[in-house]
Short mmCIF file of C-alpha atoms in Angstrom, two decimals:
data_model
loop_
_atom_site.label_atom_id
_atom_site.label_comp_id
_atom_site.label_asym_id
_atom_site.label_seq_id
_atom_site.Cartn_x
_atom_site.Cartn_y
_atom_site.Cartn_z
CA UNK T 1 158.57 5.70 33.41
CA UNK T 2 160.28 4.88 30.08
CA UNK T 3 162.87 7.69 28.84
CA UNK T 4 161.74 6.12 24.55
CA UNK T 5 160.42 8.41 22.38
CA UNK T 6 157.23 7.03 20.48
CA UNK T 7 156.67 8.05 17.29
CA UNK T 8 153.18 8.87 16.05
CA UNK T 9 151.78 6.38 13.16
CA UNK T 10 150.69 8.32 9.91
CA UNK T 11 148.94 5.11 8.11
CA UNK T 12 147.88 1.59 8.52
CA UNK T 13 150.99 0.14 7.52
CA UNK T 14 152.79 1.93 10.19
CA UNK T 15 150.41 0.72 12.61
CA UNK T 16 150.32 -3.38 11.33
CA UNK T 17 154.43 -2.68 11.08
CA UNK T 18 154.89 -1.92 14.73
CA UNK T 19 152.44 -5.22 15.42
CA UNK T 20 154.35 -7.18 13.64
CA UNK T 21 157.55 -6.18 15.45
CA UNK T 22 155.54 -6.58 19.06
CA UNK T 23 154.34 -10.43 17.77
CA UNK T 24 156.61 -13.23 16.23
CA UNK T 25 158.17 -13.56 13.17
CA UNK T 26 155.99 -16.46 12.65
CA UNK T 27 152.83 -14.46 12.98
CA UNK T 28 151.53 -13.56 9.23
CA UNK T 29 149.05 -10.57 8.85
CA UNK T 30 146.79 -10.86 6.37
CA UNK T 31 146.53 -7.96 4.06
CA UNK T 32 144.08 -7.91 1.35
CA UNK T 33 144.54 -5.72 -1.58
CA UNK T 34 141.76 -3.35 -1.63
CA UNK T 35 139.28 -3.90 -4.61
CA UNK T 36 138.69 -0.65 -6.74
CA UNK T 37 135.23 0.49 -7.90
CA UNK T 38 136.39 2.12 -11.01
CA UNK T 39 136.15 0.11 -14.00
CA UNK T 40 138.92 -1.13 -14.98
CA UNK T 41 138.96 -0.13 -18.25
CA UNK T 42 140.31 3.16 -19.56
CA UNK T 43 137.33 4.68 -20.20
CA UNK T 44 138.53 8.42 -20.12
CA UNK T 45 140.97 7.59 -23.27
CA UNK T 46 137.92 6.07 -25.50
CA UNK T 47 136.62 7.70 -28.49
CA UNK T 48 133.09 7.66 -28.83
CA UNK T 49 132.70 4.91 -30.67
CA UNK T 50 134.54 3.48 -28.50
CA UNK T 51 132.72 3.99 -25.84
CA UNK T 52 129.74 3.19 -27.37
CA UNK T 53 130.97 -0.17 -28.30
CA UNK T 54 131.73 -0.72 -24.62
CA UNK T 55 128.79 -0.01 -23.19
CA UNK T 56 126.58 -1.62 -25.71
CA UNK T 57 129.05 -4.95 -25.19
CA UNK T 58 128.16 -4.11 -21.13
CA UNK T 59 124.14 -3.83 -21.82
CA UNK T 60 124.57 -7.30 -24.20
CA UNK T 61 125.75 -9.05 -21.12
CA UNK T 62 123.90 -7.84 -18.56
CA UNK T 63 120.51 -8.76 -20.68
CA UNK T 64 121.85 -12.17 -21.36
CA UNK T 65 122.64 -13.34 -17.95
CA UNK T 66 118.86 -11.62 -17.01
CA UNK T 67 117.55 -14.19 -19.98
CA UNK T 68 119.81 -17.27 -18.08
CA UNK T 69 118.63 -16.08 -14.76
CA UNK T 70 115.04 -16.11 -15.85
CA UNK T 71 115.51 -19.45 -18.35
CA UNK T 72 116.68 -21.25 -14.87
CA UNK T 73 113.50 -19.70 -12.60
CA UNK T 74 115.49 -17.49 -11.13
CA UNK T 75 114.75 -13.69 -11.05
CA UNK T 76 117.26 -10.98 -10.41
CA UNK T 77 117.40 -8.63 -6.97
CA UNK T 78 116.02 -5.72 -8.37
CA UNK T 79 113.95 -2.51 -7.65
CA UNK T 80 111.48 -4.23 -10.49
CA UNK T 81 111.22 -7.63 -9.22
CA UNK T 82 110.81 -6.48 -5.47
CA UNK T 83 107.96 -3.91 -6.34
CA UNK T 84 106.63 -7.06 -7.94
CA UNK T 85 106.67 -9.56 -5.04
CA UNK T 86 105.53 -7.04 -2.56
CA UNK T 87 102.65 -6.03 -5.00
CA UNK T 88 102.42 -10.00 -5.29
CA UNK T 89 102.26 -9.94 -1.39
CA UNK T 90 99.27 -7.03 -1.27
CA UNK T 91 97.23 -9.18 -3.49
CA UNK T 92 97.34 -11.97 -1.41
CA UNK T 93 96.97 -10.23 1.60
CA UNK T 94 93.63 -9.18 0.22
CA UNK T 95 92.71 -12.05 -1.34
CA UNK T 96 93.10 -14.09 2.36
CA UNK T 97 91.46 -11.23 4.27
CA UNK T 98 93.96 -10.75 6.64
CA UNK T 99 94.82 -8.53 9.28
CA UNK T 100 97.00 -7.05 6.70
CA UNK T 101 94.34 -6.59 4.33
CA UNK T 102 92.91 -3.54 6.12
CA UNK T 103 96.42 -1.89 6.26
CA UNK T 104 96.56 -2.40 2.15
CA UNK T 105 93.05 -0.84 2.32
CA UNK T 106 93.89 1.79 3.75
CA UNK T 107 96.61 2.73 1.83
CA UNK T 108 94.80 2.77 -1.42
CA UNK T 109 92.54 4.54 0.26
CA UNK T 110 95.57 7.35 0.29
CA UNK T 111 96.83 6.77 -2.76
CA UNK T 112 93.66 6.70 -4.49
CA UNK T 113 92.24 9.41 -2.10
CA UNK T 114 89.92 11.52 -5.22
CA UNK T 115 88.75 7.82 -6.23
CA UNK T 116 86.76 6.55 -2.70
CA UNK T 117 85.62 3.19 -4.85
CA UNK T 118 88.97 2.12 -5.95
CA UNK T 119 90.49 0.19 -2.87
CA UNK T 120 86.94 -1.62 -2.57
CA UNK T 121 87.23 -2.16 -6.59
CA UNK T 122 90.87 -3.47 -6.19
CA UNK T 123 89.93 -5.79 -3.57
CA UNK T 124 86.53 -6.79 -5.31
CA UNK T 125 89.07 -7.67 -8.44
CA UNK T 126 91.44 -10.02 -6.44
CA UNK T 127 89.25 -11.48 -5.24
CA UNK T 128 86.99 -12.68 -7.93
CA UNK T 129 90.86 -13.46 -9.39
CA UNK T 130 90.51 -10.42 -11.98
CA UNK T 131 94.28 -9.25 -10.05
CA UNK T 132 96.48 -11.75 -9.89
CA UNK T 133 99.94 -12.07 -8.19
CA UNK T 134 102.79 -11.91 -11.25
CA UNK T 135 105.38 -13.65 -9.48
CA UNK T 136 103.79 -16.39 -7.79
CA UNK T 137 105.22 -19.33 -10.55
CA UNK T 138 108.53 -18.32 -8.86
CA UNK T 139 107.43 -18.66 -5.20
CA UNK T 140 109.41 -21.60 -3.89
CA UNK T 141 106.92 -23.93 -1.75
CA UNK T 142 108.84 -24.67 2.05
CA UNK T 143 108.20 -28.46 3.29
#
């Protein structure tokens, strides 16, 4: 039995301080610097205008690197763009008949449960190519 008193570590760096002293002195331990989700600019001191300024200057870059994402066929990862392709995906399910198709059906049956002729008009629509998929120009073709 060992007569040392331990102390109790109150924080990381206590904890990667007693490692280092149990490894080398060679050994280095990476620490990364935590990244910070607040903005880094001092919002809570703007005026107003200020802050309207800034946030228009935000919205002005955000739209123009949508218009380069878009100018280069790219789209952006967004709740828009994936209701999009999965609506894309529906309409090709029932245009190909699919066992999916009934499932997509079915579920317009739900939605559209006071209106019994809408999931036969939807897939009627596709597929005499009234519906068509939005998205499919960016659909990249596997070889």
């Amino acid at each position: 039995m060992s007569n040392e008193i331990e102390e109790t570590t109150t924080s990381v760096s206590d904890e990667l301080g007693l490692l280092q002293e149990l490894l080398d002195d060679d050994v280095v331990v990476d620490q990364r610097p935590r990244r910070s989700r607040k903005p880094s600019v001092g919002i809570q001191g703007m005026t107003p205008d200020e802050f309207r300024a800034y946030k228009s200057r935000l919205q002005a870059e955000r739209r123009a690197k949508l218009k380069a994402q878009q100018e280069a066929g790219t789209l952006p990862f967004d709740s828009e763009t994936t209701r999009d392709a999965l609506a894309d995906a529906a309409l090709m399910l029932l245009y190909a008949g699919g066992p999916g198709a009934t499932a997509v059906v079915n579920y317009l049956g739900q939605v559209f449960s006071d209106k019994p002729g809408a999931p036969l008009t939807v897939a009627a629509r596709v597929k005499s190519r009234a519906l068509k998929p939005k998205l499919i120009k960016f659909a990249r073709k596997s070889s």
